[in-house]
Coordinates of C-alpha atoms and ligand atoms in Angstrom, one line a residue:
M1 CA -91.4 61.0 -40.3
V2 CA -92.1 58.8 -43.8
N3 CA -91.3 61.3 -46.2
Y4 CA -91.0 59.1 -49.3
L5 CA -93.6 59.7 -52.2
P6 CA -93.6 57.9 -55.7
P7 CA -93.1 60.2 -58.5
L8 CA -96.4 61.8 -59.4
I9 CA -96.9 61.8 -63.3
G10 CA -99.5 64.0 -65.2
V11 CA -100.9 62.6 -68.7
I12 CA -101.8 65.9 -70.7
G13 CA -102.3 66.5 -73.8
K14 CA -105.0 67.2 -76.8
T15 CA -108.5 66.2 -76.2
N16 CA -109.4 62.8 -77.7
V17 CA -105.9 61.8 -78.4
G18 CA -106.2 58.5 -76.1
K19 CA -104.8 60.3 -72.5
S20 CA -107.6 58.2 -70.5
T21 CA -106.7 55.1 -72.5
F22 CA -103.1 55.5 -71.8
F23 CA -103.9 56.1 -68.1
S24 CA -106.4 52.8 -68.1
A25 CA -103.9 50.8 -69.5
A26 CA -100.8 52.2 -67.2
T27 CA -103.1 51.6 -64.1
M28 CA -105.7 48.8 -64.9
T29 CA -108.8 51.1 -63.6
T30 CA -111.5 51.5 -65.5
V31 CA -112.4 55.3 -67.2
E32 CA -114.5 56.4 -69.4
I33 CA -113.2 56.7 -73.0
S34 CA -114.4 57.8 -76.2
N35 CA -114.2 58.9 -79.4
R36 CA -115.1 62.8 -79.1
P37 CA -113.7 65.7 -77.3
F38 CA -114.0 66.2 -73.8
T39 CA -115.0 62.6 -73.0
T40 CA -112.9 63.3 -69.4
I41 CA -113.5 66.4 -67.0
K42 CA -112.5 65.5 -63.2
P43 CA -109.3 64.3 -63.1
N44 CA -108.8 60.2 -62.6
H45 CA -105.9 58.8 -60.0
G46 CA -104.2 55.8 -60.3
I47 CA -101.1 53.7 -59.8
G48 CA -98.7 52.7 -62.9
Y49 CA -95.5 50.9 -62.6
V50 CA -92.1 51.1 -63.7
K51 CA -90.9 47.8 -64.8
I52 CA -87.7 46.0 -63.9
T53 CA -86.0 42.8 -63.4
C54 CA -86.2 41.9 -59.9
P55 CA -83.4 41.6 -57.8
H56 CA -84.3 38.3 -56.3
L57 CA -83.2 37.1 -59.6
D58 CA -79.7 38.1 -58.7
F59 CA -79.2 36.8 -55.6
G60 CA -80.8 33.0 -56.9
L61 CA -83.9 34.2 -54.8
E62 CA -87.1 32.3 -55.4
A63 CA -89.6 34.5 -55.1
C64 CA -90.2 38.5 -53.4
N65 CA -92.9 39.7 -51.2
P66 CA -93.4 43.5 -52.0
R67 CA -95.3 45.4 -50.4
T68 CA -96.4 48.1 -52.6
G69 CA -96.8 47.0 -56.3
Y70 CA -96.1 43.3 -57.8
C71 CA -93.4 40.8 -59.1
Q72 CA -94.4 38.6 -61.9
N73 CA -92.1 36.4 -63.5
G74 CA -89.0 38.0 -62.3
N75 CA -90.2 41.5 -63.5
R76 CA -90.7 43.9 -60.3
F77 CA -93.5 46.6 -60.9
V78 CA -92.7 49.6 -58.4
P79 CA -95.5 52.1 -58.2
I80 CA -95.9 55.4 -59.4
E81 CA -99.0 57.8 -59.4
L82 CA -100.5 58.8 -62.5
L83 CA -103.1 61.4 -62.9
D84 CA -105.2 61.5 -66.6
V85 CA -107.0 65.0 -66.9
A86 CA -109.1 66.5 -69.3
G87 CA -107.5 67.7 -72.9
L88 CA -106.1 71.1 -73.8
I89 CA -107.1 72.9 -77.0
P90 CA -105.6 75.6 -78.8
G91 CA -106.3 78.8 -76.8
A92 CA -107.2 76.7 -73.5
H93 CA -105.4 79.6 -71.6
M94 CA -108.4 82.1 -72.9
G95 CA -110.6 79.8 -71.5
R96 CA -111.6 77.8 -75.0
G97 CA -112.8 74.4 -74.3
L98 CA -112.4 73.4 -70.9
G99 CA -110.0 76.3 -70.5
N100 CA -106.6 75.2 -68.7
K101 CA -107.6 75.7 -64.5
F102 CA -108.2 72.7 -64.4
M103 CA -104.2 71.7 -64.8
D104 CA -104.1 72.7 -61.6
D105 CA -104.4 69.3 -60.0
L106 CA -100.9 68.7 -61.9
R107 CA -99.1 71.5 -60.3
K108 CA -97.3 69.3 -58.0
A109 CA -96.1 66.3 -61.3
D110 CA -92.6 65.7 -61.2
A111 CA -93.3 65.2 -64.9
F112 CA -96.0 65.1 -67.8
I113 CA -96.5 62.4 -70.5
L114 CA -97.7 64.0 -73.8
V115 CA -99.7 62.4 -75.6
I116 CA -100.3 63.1 -78.8
D117 CA -102.7 61.6 -81.6
A118 CA -99.5 60.4 -84.2
S119 CA -101.8 58.8 -86.3
G120 CA -102.9 63.0 -87.4
S121 CA -106.6 61.8 -87.0
T122 CA -108.2 64.5 -84.9
N123 CA -107.7 68.0 -85.7
E124 CA -106.9 71.0 -83.5
E125 CA -110.8 71.2 -81.5
G126 CA -109.8 66.5 -81.3
N127 CA -112.5 65.8 -83.4
P128 CA -112.4 63.1 -85.4
V129 CA -111.0 63.7 -89.3
P130 CA -109.6 61.1 -92.0
P131 CA -106.4 59.5 -90.5
G132 CA -103.0 61.8 -91.9
T133 CA -105.0 64.6 -91.9
Y134 CA -103.8 66.7 -88.9
D135 CA -100.3 67.2 -88.3
P136 CA -99.0 66.2 -84.5
I137 CA -95.9 68.2 -84.8
E138 CA -98.3 71.4 -84.5
E139 CA -100.4 69.5 -82.3
V140 CA -97.3 69.5 -79.8
K141 CA -96.2 72.9 -80.2
Q142 CA -99.8 74.1 -79.3
I143 CA -99.8 71.9 -76.4
I144 CA -96.9 72.8 -75.1
N145 CA -97.8 76.3 -75.9
E146 CA -100.7 76.1 -73.6
V147 CA -98.7 74.3 -70.8
D148 CA -96.5 78.0 -70.8
L149 CA -99.3 80.2 -71.1
W150 CA -100.5 78.1 -67.7
L151 CA -97.0 78.2 -66.0
A152 CA -96.9 81.7 -66.8
K153 CA -100.4 82.7 -65.6
I154 CA -99.3 81.3 -62.1
V155 CA -96.0 82.9 -61.9
S156 CA -97.3 86.2 -62.7
S157 CA -100.7 86.8 -60.9
D158 CA -100.8 89.2 -58.2
W159 CA -97.6 90.1 -59.4
Q160 CA -97.9 93.8 -58.9
K161 CA -98.4 93.6 -55.4
F162 CA -95.7 91.0 -55.4
S163 CA -93.4 93.5 -56.9
V164 CA -94.1 96.2 -54.8
S165 CA -93.8 93.9 -51.5
V166 CA -90.5 92.4 -52.9
E167 CA -89.2 96.1 -53.7
T168 CA -90.3 97.7 -50.7
S169 CA -89.3 95.7 -48.4
R170 CA -85.6 94.8 -49.8
K171 CA -86.6 91.1 -49.3
N172 CA -84.4 88.5 -51.7
F173 CA -86.8 88.0 -54.6
V174 CA -85.1 84.8 -55.6
D175 CA -86.3 83.3 -52.4
A176 CA -89.6 85.8 -52.5
L177 CA -90.6 84.1 -56.2
Y178 CA -90.0 80.5 -55.1
D179 CA -92.2 80.9 -52.2
K180 CA -94.6 83.0 -54.5
I181 CA -94.7 79.4 -56.9
S182 CA -94.1 76.7 -53.9
G183 CA -97.5 75.3 -55.2
L184 CA -95.7 74.1 -58.1
S185 CA -93.4 71.8 -56.0
I186 CA -90.2 73.3 -58.2
K187 CA -86.9 72.8 -56.4
R188 CA -85.3 76.3 -55.6
S189 CA -82.1 75.3 -57.7
H190 CA -83.9 75.1 -60.9
V191 CA -85.9 78.8 -59.9
I192 CA -81.9 80.3 -59.5
E193 CA -80.8 77.9 -62.8
V194 CA -83.5 79.5 -64.6
L195 CA -83.1 83.0 -63.7
E196 CA -79.8 83.1 -63.9
R197 CA -80.2 81.6 -67.3
I198 CA -82.7 83.8 -69.2
D199 CA -81.2 86.7 -67.1
L200 CA -83.5 88.0 -65.2
T201 CA -81.9 88.1 -62.0
N202 CA -81.2 91.7 -61.7
K203 CA -84.1 92.9 -63.3
R204 CA -86.9 94.3 -61.2
P205 CA -90.0 92.6 -60.3
S206 CA -91.7 95.8 -61.3
N207 CA -90.4 95.7 -64.7
W208 CA -91.2 92.5 -66.1
K209 CA -92.9 92.3 -69.1
E210 CA -95.4 89.9 -70.3
E211 CA -92.9 88.3 -72.8
D212 CA -90.6 88.0 -69.2
F213 CA -93.5 85.6 -67.9
Y214 CA -93.6 83.5 -70.9
I215 CA -90.2 83.2 -71.0
F216 CA -89.6 82.4 -67.7
A217 CA -92.2 80.3 -67.8
K218 CA -91.1 77.9 -70.7
E219 CA -87.2 77.6 -69.2
L220 CA -89.0 76.4 -66.3
R221 CA -91.4 73.9 -68.0
K222 CA -88.1 72.5 -69.6
T223 CA -85.8 72.6 -66.6
A224 CA -88.5 71.4 -63.4
K225 CA -91.6 70.1 -65.2
P226 CA -89.7 68.0 -67.9
H227 CA -92.4 65.6 -70.7
I228 CA -91.9 63.0 -72.5
I229 CA -93.5 62.5 -76.2
A230 CA -96.0 59.4 -76.1
A231 CA -97.0 58.9 -80.0
N232 CA -100.6 57.6 -79.6
K233 CA -102.4 55.7 -82.2
A234 CA -99.0 54.1 -83.6
D235 CA -100.9 51.2 -84.6
L236 CA -102.5 53.4 -87.4
P237 CA -100.3 53.7 -90.6
T238 CA -100.4 57.2 -91.3
A239 CA -98.5 57.4 -87.7
Y240 CA -95.6 56.0 -89.5
E241 CA -93.7 58.7 -90.8
N242 CA -95.1 61.0 -88.2
I243 CA -93.8 59.3 -86.0
E244 CA -90.2 59.9 -87.8
R245 CA -91.1 63.2 -88.2
L246 CA -91.1 64.2 -84.5
K247 CA -88.3 62.3 -83.8
K248 CA -86.6 64.9 -86.0
E249 CA -88.2 67.7 -84.8
F250 CA -88.0 67.5 -81.2
P251 CA -84.8 65.9 -80.5
E252 CA -84.7 67.1 -76.5
V253 CA -87.5 64.8 -76.0
P254 CA -88.1 61.1 -76.1
V255 CA -91.0 60.1 -78.5
V256 CA -92.2 56.4 -78.0
P257 CA -94.3 55.2 -80.2
V258 CA -97.5 54.2 -78.3
S259 CA -100.5 52.2 -79.0
S260 CA -102.4 52.9 -75.4
E261 CA -105.5 50.5 -77.1
S262 CA -103.5 47.3 -78.0
E263 CA -102.1 48.0 -74.4
L264 CA -105.2 48.4 -72.9
A265 CA -107.0 45.3 -74.6
L266 CA -104.0 42.9 -73.8
R267 CA -103.9 43.3 -70.2
K268 CA -107.6 42.8 -70.4
A269 CA -107.8 39.5 -71.9
A270 CA -104.6 38.8 -69.8
K271 CA -107.3 39.2 -67.2
M272 CA -109.8 37.0 -68.6
N273 CA -107.4 34.4 -68.5
L274 CA -106.9 34.6 -72.7
I275 CA -103.2 34.9 -72.7
D276 CA -100.1 34.9 -71.1
Y277 CA -98.8 38.9 -71.7
I278 CA -96.7 40.4 -69.1
P279 CA -96.9 44.3 -69.6
G280 CA -94.0 45.9 -71.7
D281 CA -93.4 42.6 -73.2
S282 CA -93.0 42.2 -76.9
I283 CA -95.1 38.6 -76.9
F284 CA -97.9 37.1 -76.1
F285 CA -99.4 33.5 -75.8
I286 CA -103.0 32.3 -76.0
K287 CA -103.3 29.9 -72.9
E288 CA -103.9 26.4 -74.1
N289 CA -107.5 25.5 -74.0
V290 CA -109.0 28.7 -74.7
K291 CA -111.2 29.0 -77.3
L292 CA -110.9 32.9 -79.1
T293 CA -114.2 34.5 -80.8
P294 CA -113.3 35.5 -83.8
Q295 CA -113.7 39.2 -82.8
Q296 CA -110.7 38.3 -80.1
E297 CA -108.8 36.6 -82.6
V298 CA -109.0 39.2 -84.9
A299 CA -107.8 41.9 -82.2
L300 CA -104.3 39.9 -81.6
K301 CA -104.0 39.3 -84.6
Y302 CA -103.9 43.1 -85.4
I303 CA -102.0 44.1 -82.3
E304 CA -99.7 41.2 -83.3
E305 CA -98.6 42.8 -86.6
K306 CA -99.1 46.4 -86.7
V307 CA -98.0 47.0 -83.1
L308 CA -95.9 44.2 -81.4
K309 CA -94.1 42.9 -84.6
R310 CA -93.5 46.7 -85.9
Y311 CA -92.1 48.3 -82.4
G312 CA -91.2 45.6 -80.0
S313 CA -94.2 46.8 -77.9
T314 CA -97.2 48.6 -77.0
G315 CA -94.8 51.6 -75.8
V316 CA -97.1 51.8 -72.8
Q317 CA -94.7 50.6 -70.3
K318 CA -91.4 51.9 -72.6
V319 CA -92.7 55.5 -71.7
I320 CA -93.2 54.8 -68.2
N321 CA -89.5 53.6 -67.4
S322 CA -87.9 56.2 -69.7
I323 CA -89.7 58.9 -68.3
I324 CA -88.7 58.3 -64.8
Y325 CA -85.2 56.6 -65.5
D326 CA -84.1 58.8 -68.7
V327 CA -86.2 61.9 -68.4
L328 CA -86.6 62.1 -64.5
K329 CA -82.7 60.6 -64.1
K330 CA -84.2 58.2 -61.2
V331 CA -83.1 55.0 -60.2
V332 CA -84.7 52.1 -58.3
V333 CA -83.5 51.2 -54.7
F334 CA -83.8 48.5 -52.0
P335 CA -83.8 49.1 -48.4
V336 CA -83.5 45.8 -46.4
E337 CA -82.8 44.5 -42.9
D338 CA -80.7 41.8 -43.5
I339 CA -78.7 41.7 -46.1
N340 CA -77.7 38.0 -46.2
K341 CA -81.6 37.1 -46.7
L342 CA -82.8 40.4 -47.8
T343 CA -85.7 41.0 -45.6
D344 CA -87.0 43.4 -43.2
K345 CA -87.4 42.9 -39.3
N346 CA -90.5 40.5 -40.2
G347 CA -88.6 38.2 -42.8
N348 CA -90.2 39.6 -45.9
I349 CA -88.0 39.3 -48.6
L350 CA -87.3 43.0 -50.6
P351 CA -90.9 43.9 -49.3
D352 CA -89.9 47.8 -50.7
A353 CA -88.7 49.5 -53.3
L354 CA -87.9 53.2 -53.1
I355 CA -87.9 55.6 -56.8
V356 CA -84.7 57.8 -55.7
D357 CA -82.5 60.3 -57.8
H358 CA -79.7 58.6 -59.6
E359 CA -77.2 61.2 -57.3
A360 CA -78.7 60.6 -53.7
S361 CA -76.6 59.3 -51.1
P362 CA -77.7 56.2 -49.1
K363 CA -78.1 58.9 -46.5
V364 CA -80.4 61.2 -48.1
V365 CA -82.1 57.8 -48.9
A366 CA -82.2 57.2 -45.2
G367 CA -84.6 60.3 -44.5
L368 CA -86.6 59.3 -47.3
I369 CA -87.4 56.4 -45.3
H370 CA -87.5 57.8 -42.2
T371 CA -86.6 61.5 -40.3
E372 CA -85.0 60.2 -37.6
L373 CA -82.8 56.9 -40.0
E374 CA -81.0 59.8 -41.8
K375 CA -80.6 61.7 -38.0
G376 CA -79.0 58.9 -36.9
F377 CA -77.1 57.9 -40.1
Q378 CA -74.1 56.2 -39.6
Y379 CA -73.8 54.1 -42.8
A380 CA -74.5 51.7 -45.2
I381 CA -74.1 48.2 -46.6
D382 CA -74.3 47.0 -50.3
A383 CA -76.0 43.8 -50.0
R384 CA -74.2 42.6 -53.1
T385 CA -70.4 43.9 -52.3
K386 CA -70.7 43.6 -48.0
Q387 CA -69.2 47.2 -48.5
K388 CA -70.0 50.0 -46.4
M389 CA -71.4 52.7 -48.4
G390 CA -70.2 56.5 -46.3
E391 CA -72.6 59.6 -46.8
G392 CA -70.9 60.3 -49.7
S393 CA -71.1 57.4 -51.6
R394 CA -74.2 57.3 -54.5
V395 CA -77.0 54.4 -54.4
Y396 CA -77.5 53.1 -58.1
D397 CA -80.1 51.3 -60.0
R398 CA -81.1 48.1 -58.0
L399 CA -78.9 48.5 -55.6
V400 CA -79.9 46.1 -52.3
F401 CA -78.8 48.1 -49.5
K402 CA -78.9 48.2 -44.9
I403 CA -78.9 51.4 -43.7
V404 CA -77.3 51.2 -40.5
S405 CA -78.2 54.3 -37.5
T406 CA -77.9 54.7 -34.0
I407 CA -82.0 55.9 -34.0
Ligands
GTP501 N1 -106.5 53.4 -83.1 C1 -106.3 53.7 -81.6 N2 -107.3 54.3 -81.2 C2 -107.0 54.6 -80.5 C3 -105.8 54.6 -79.0 N3 -105.6 54.7 -78.2 C4 -106.9 55.5 -77.8 N4 -107.5 55.7 -79.3 C5 -109.2 55.7 -79.5 O1 -108.8 57.2 -79.1 C6 -110.4 57.6 -78.6 C7 -109.9 58.9 -77.8 O2 -109.8 57.9 -76.3 P1 -109.9 58.4 -74.8 O3 -109.0 57.6 -74.2 O4 -110.8 59.1 -74.4 O5 -109.1 59.9 -75.4 P2 -108.7 61.6 -74.1 O6 -107.1 62.1 -74.9 O7 -108.8 60.6 -72.9 O8 -110.0 62.1 -74.4 P3 -110.4 63.4 -73.8 O9 -110.7 62.6 -71.9 O10 -112.0 63.5 -74.2 O11 -110.0 64.4 -74.2 C8 -111.3 56.5 -78.3 O12 -111.9 56.3 -79.4 C9 -110.0 55.3 -78.2 O13 -110.8 54.1 -78.3 C10 -105.1 53.7 -80.1 O14 -103.5 53.4 -79.6 N5 -105.0 53.1 -81.0
MG502 MG1 -110.4 61.4 -71.6

């Protein structure tokens, strides 16, 4: 059985802040975008990419043959899953706006991209207001609070029945709780860690109060559903100071300035063969013999001046790389059959790229590729050093390796 699944990242935030624009830019799929609250109702599901230097360059090869994702000018784009959902507003847990029930689509998410309107041009309800009139710090606090209340609701549902069953059957509380929230794809170790941290391990479940659920949900969110802040609409001048304030206010979370609209425009222009642009780059080139319309010229100039020169990129790619590497602490590894040619058994060069935990052993990675490969695992060989890697060794970013297995 193949067990590998790419990370699933939820795109969340207040309504009308640019979540779908971010999603569309990252996945290059067309979705509905408009300047009014609650444009998105049904979730949008798509593939985005982590961008890394392709190992084929290190080995002096001309190209590679990705089975999934793609490689462009030595940049390997490795697939992740993105899910764009409806927007939250304060009181969503009480059913305001579209409520928070739709967040259930994100139960299996590994992490969240919290898209905010850093320019302050939408109010609490997502209605357009003059830029700079709404404070994005409030927005972050309110949305995170809604996420916590959503999680608390899942944990506390049917609690009475749950506590009776735990207390009368003398079931292990941690195991029972872990089972109860298994739909959230949270590790058992995270549940234990959180209960210990907030000193709830030994409290009788029937004695849990509303604040216990809330604190548990909050800590569980921090540990098991971490997030990054995509400070969107960073092209608007009212965002400049807000971005600095956000970084100070939330030092434990990466805050990345983003202009999703700019990224979407650049990718579209590249697709139309007007410009050369690689996602995440700090520059683009207008193609030779291309005649831009005055409108296109103004738009590209705007992006160059207001976004690329100021921030070094549009931020969309940076958010995805940062959530995978800095927030989730993952690395990308490349299993091959032939460590000299870097091919699979059909001669494809570096066909697979897997996003795995930075602390994973080669044996664990073998298990992601196939259950049988892990069962018969003997050792791995690092294609760079030609050294053996045993069960106790750890993978590293952009490792190219062969797994030797008896099965
Ligand atoms: N200036 C500027 N506007 C942006 C940017 N990104 C998105 N917008 C605009 O913000 C508005 C809302 O964009 P959407 O992507 O529909 O927002 P959403 O968060 O998905 O909204 P809902 O689905 O309604 O919750 C649109 O008018 C976009 O053009 C940006 O980087 N800069
Ligand atoms: Mg939307």
